[in-house]
């Protein structure tokens, strides 16, 4: 049976998957134990040069199979998908895709003026990924490369590389759209 999944459902699943799952028993802590606890290193929030960044020390492992994943259907001079991946495997049956250091980053124009504030770009993903992503990349818009390239069947090997989804709403037509940042990950 061929099931089609809405891109919105995929985004929701990715967001919840990115949050990770903890499995631990709860134990009551004494007042002395609580006073010695510090919430250091889990998150960092910055606002510099019109860019709001939230980084979280979150670790996620996954082996995910998808029939297809499509994002960014629009007319950039040629109607089509920025990302059109088929037969997608994130990780493998023997080795999970390991993702660490979740990041969300939003770049604005006029961030301090609510009446003219404009979102220019949004980045969501992980800064430290190890494992593989395999797919038939019918259309791959990758950071630093031309948009909508047909790369065919490939397996990208990540070794502490980025895996970040970039949504660019600003610039000329060649700069807009949905791209992925694979860091230094290369096809095998």
CSV table of C-alpha atoms in Angstrom, one decimal:
chain,number,residue,atom,x,y,z
A,1,UNK,CA,0.0,0.0,0.0
A,2,UNK,CA,1.4,3.4,-1.0
A,3,UNK,CA,0.7,5.9,1.8
A,4,UNK,CA,1.2,9.7,1.2
A,5,UNK,CA,2.1,11.8,4.2
A,6,UNK,CA,1.3,15.5,4.3
A,7,UNK,CA,4.3,17.8,4.5
A,8,UNK,CA,2.7,19.4,7.6
A,9,UNK,CA,2.6,16.0,9.3
A,10,UNK,CA,6.2,15.4,8.4
A,11,UNK,CA,7.2,18.8,9.9
A,12,UNK,CA,5.2,18.1,13.1
A,13,UNK,CA,6.8,14.7,13.4
A,14,UNK,CA,10.3,16.2,12.8
A,15,UNK,CA,9.8,18.8,15.4
A,16,UNK,CA,8.6,16.3,18.0
A,17,UNK,CA,11.3,13.9,17.0
A,18,UNK,CA,13.9,16.6,17.4
A,19,UNK,CA,12.8,17.1,21.0
A,20,UNK,CA,14.0,13.6,21.9
A,21,UNK,CA,12.5,11.3,24.4
A,22,UNK,CA,13.7,10.8,28.0
A,23,UNK,CA,13.2,7.5,29.9
A,24,UNK,CA,14.0,7.9,33.6
A,25,UNK,CA,12.4,7.1,37.0
A,26,UNK,CA,11.4,10.1,39.0
A,27,UNK,CA,12.7,10.5,42.6
A,28,UNK,CA,11.9,13.1,45.1
A,29,UNK,CA,14.9,15.4,45.8
A,30,UNK,CA,15.6,17.1,49.1
A,31,UNK,CA,15.8,20.9,49.5
A,32,UNK,CA,19.6,20.6,49.8
A,33,UNK,CA,19.8,18.5,46.6
A,34,UNK,CA,17.7,21.0,44.8
A,35,UNK,CA,19.8,24.0,46.0
A,36,UNK,CA,22.9,22.3,44.5
A,37,UNK,CA,21.3,21.9,41.0
A,38,UNK,CA,22.2,24.2,38.2
A,39,UNK,CA,20.5,24.2,34.8
A,40,UNK,CA,23.6,24.9,32.9
A,41,UNK,CA,24.4,23.8,29.4
A,42,UNK,CA,20.9,22.7,28.2
A,43,UNK,CA,20.1,25.9,26.3
A,44,UNK,CA,21.5,29.1,25.1
A,45,UNK,CA,19.6,32.0,23.6
A,46,UNK,CA,21.2,34.9,21.7
A,47,UNK,CA,20.1,37.9,19.7
A,48,UNK,CA,22.9,39.4,17.6
A,49,UNK,CA,23.0,41.3,14.4
A,50,UNK,CA,19.2,40.8,13.7
A,51,UNK,CA,19.6,37.0,14.3
A,52,UNK,CA,17.7,35.3,17.1
A,53,UNK,CA,19.3,31.9,18.0
A,54,UNK,CA,18.1,29.1,20.3
A,55,UNK,CA,20.5,26.2,20.8
A,56,UNK,CA,19.6,23.1,22.9
A,57,UNK,CA,21.7,20.3,24.1
A,58,UNK,CA,19.4,17.6,22.7
A,59,UNK,CA,20.4,14.2,21.4
A,60,UNK,CA,18.2,12.1,19.1
A,61,UNK,CA,18.8,8.8,17.4
A,62,UNK,CA,16.6,7.6,14.5
A,63,UNK,CA,16.1,5.0,11.8
A,64,UNK,CA,13.3,6.4,9.6
A,65,UNK,CA,12.1,5.2,6.3
A,66,UNK,CA,9.8,7.3,4.1
A,67,UNK,CA,8.4,6.7,0.6
A,68,UNK,CA,8.9,10.3,-0.3
A,69,UNK,CA,9.6,13.7,1.3
A,70,UNK,CA,8.7,16.9,-0.6
A,71,UNK,CA,9.1,20.5,0.5
A,72,UNK,CA,8.9,23.9,-1.2
A,73,UNK,CA,6.6,23.7,-4.2
A,74,UNK,CA,6.7,27.1,-5.9
A,75,UNK,CA,7.6,28.9,-9.1
A,76,UNK,CA,11.3,30.1,-9.1
A,77,UNK,CA,11.1,30.5,-12.9
A,78,UNK,CA,10.3,26.8,-13.2
A,79,UNK,CA,7.4,25.3,-11.1
A,80,UNK,CA,8.6,22.5,-8.9
A,81,UNK,CA,9.9,21.2,-5.6
A,82,UNK,CA,13.0,22.5,-3.8
A,83,UNK,CA,13.2,19.1,-2.1
A,84,UNK,CA,11.9,16.0,-3.7
A,85,UNK,CA,13.4,12.9,-2.1
A,86,UNK,CA,12.1,9.4,-2.7
A,87,UNK,CA,12.9,6.1,-0.9
A,88,UNK,CA,14.4,8.0,2.0
A,89,UNK,CA,16.3,6.2,4.7
A,90,UNK,CA,17.6,8.3,7.7
A,91,UNK,CA,20.0,6.0,9.4
A,92,UNK,CA,19.9,2.3,8.7
A,93,UNK,CA,18.6,-0.9,10.2
A,94,UNK,CA,22.0,-1.5,11.8
A,95,UNK,CA,23.1,2.1,12.5
A,96,UNK,CA,20.9,5.0,13.7
A,97,UNK,CA,21.3,8.5,12.5
A,98,UNK,CA,22.7,10.3,15.6
A,99,UNK,CA,21.8,14.0,15.9
A,100,UNK,CA,23.1,16.4,18.6
A,101,UNK,CA,22.9,20.1,19.4
A,102,UNK,CA,19.5,21.2,18.1
A,103,UNK,CA,19.4,24.8,16.8
A,104,UNK,CA,16.7,27.2,15.7
A,105,UNK,CA,17.7,30.5,14.1
A,106,UNK,CA,15.6,33.3,12.7
A,107,UNK,CA,17.1,36.2,10.9
A,108,UNK,CA,15.0,39.4,10.7
A,109,UNK,CA,15.1,42.8,9.1
A,110,UNK,CA,14.2,45.6,11.6
A,111,UNK,CA,13.8,43.3,14.5
A,112,UNK,CA,13.3,46.1,17.0
A,113,UNK,CA,10.4,47.7,15.0
A,114,UNK,CA,7.2,45.7,15.3
A,115,UNK,CA,5.6,47.7,12.5
A,116,UNK,CA,8.3,47.0,9.9
A,117,UNK,CA,9.8,43.7,11.3
A,118,UNK,CA,10.3,41.1,8.5
A,119,UNK,CA,11.4,37.5,8.8
A,120,UNK,CA,14.2,36.9,6.3
A,121,UNK,CA,15.2,33.3,7.0
A,122,UNK,CA,14.6,30.4,9.4
A,123,UNK,CA,17.0,27.5,10.1
A,124,UNK,CA,16.1,24.4,12.1
A,125,UNK,CA,18.1,21.3,12.7
A,126,UNK,CA,21.2,19.8,14.3
A,127,UNK,CA,24.8,21.0,14.3
A,128,UNK,CA,26.4,17.5,15.0
A,129,UNK,CA,25.1,14.6,13.0
A,130,UNK,CA,26.7,11.2,12.5
A,131,UNK,CA,25.3,8.4,10.2
A,132,UNK,CA,23.7,8.2,6.8
A,133,UNK,CA,20.8,9.6,4.8
A,134,UNK,CA,20.0,7.7,1.6
A,135,UNK,CA,17.5,8.7,-1.0
A,136,UNK,CA,16.7,9.1,-4.7
A,137,UNK,CA,17.2,12.9,-4.8
A,138,UNK,CA,14.9,13.9,-7.7
A,139,UNK,CA,15.4,17.5,-6.5
A,140,UNK,CA,17.9,18.6,-4.0
A,141,UNK,CA,18.4,22.3,-3.1
A,142,UNK,CA,21.5,22.3,-1.0
A,143,UNK,CA,23.3,25.2,0.7
A,144,UNK,CA,26.1,26.5,-1.5
A,145,UNK,CA,24.8,24.7,-4.6
A,146,UNK,CA,22.3,25.4,-7.4
A,147,UNK,CA,18.7,24.8,-6.5
A,148,UNK,CA,16.7,21.7,-7.5
A,149,UNK,CA,19.6,19.5,-8.7
A,150,UNK,CA,18.7,15.9,-9.7
A,151,UNK,CA,21.4,14.0,-7.8
A,152,UNK,CA,19.7,10.5,-8.2
A,153,UNK,CA,20.2,7.7,-5.8
A,154,UNK,CA,22.9,8.8,-3.2
A,155,UNK,CA,23.9,8.1,0.4
A,156,UNK,CA,25.3,11.0,2.3
A,157,UNK,CA,27.7,10.1,5.1
A,158,UNK,CA,27.6,12.4,8.1
A,159,UNK,CA,30.5,12.6,10.5
A,160,UNK,CA,29.7,15.3,13.1
A,161,UNK,CA,28.2,17.5,10.2
A,162,UNK,CA,25.2,19.9,10.0
A,163,UNK,CA,21.8,18.7,9.1
A,164,UNK,CA,19.8,21.9,9.0
A,165,UNK,CA,16.7,22.9,7.1
A,166,UNK,CA,16.9,26.5,5.8
A,167,UNK,CA,13.9,28.4,4.7
A,168,UNK,CA,14.9,31.6,2.9
A,169,UNK,CA,12.2,34.2,2.3
A,170,UNK,CA,14.4,37.1,1.2
A,171,UNK,CA,16.7,37.9,-1.7
A,172,UNK,CA,16.5,37.3,-5.4
A,173,UNK,CA,14.7,34.3,-6.8
A,174,UNK,CA,17.9,32.2,-6.8
A,175,UNK,CA,18.3,32.7,-3.0
A,176,UNK,CA,14.7,32.0,-1.9
A,177,UNK,CA,13.3,28.7,-1.1
A,178,UNK,CA,14.0,25.6,1.1
A,179,UNK,CA,17.5,24.3,1.2
A,180,UNK,CA,19.3,21.8,3.3
A,181,UNK,CA,22.7,22.3,4.9
A,182,UNK,CA,24.6,18.9,5.0
A,183,UNK,CA,27.8,20.6,6.4
A,184,UNK,CA,30.7,18.6,5.0
A,185,UNK,CA,28.7,15.4,4.5
A,186,UNK,CA,29.5,13.9,1.1
A,187,UNK,CA,27.9,11.1,-1.0
A,188,UNK,CA,29.6,7.7,-0.5
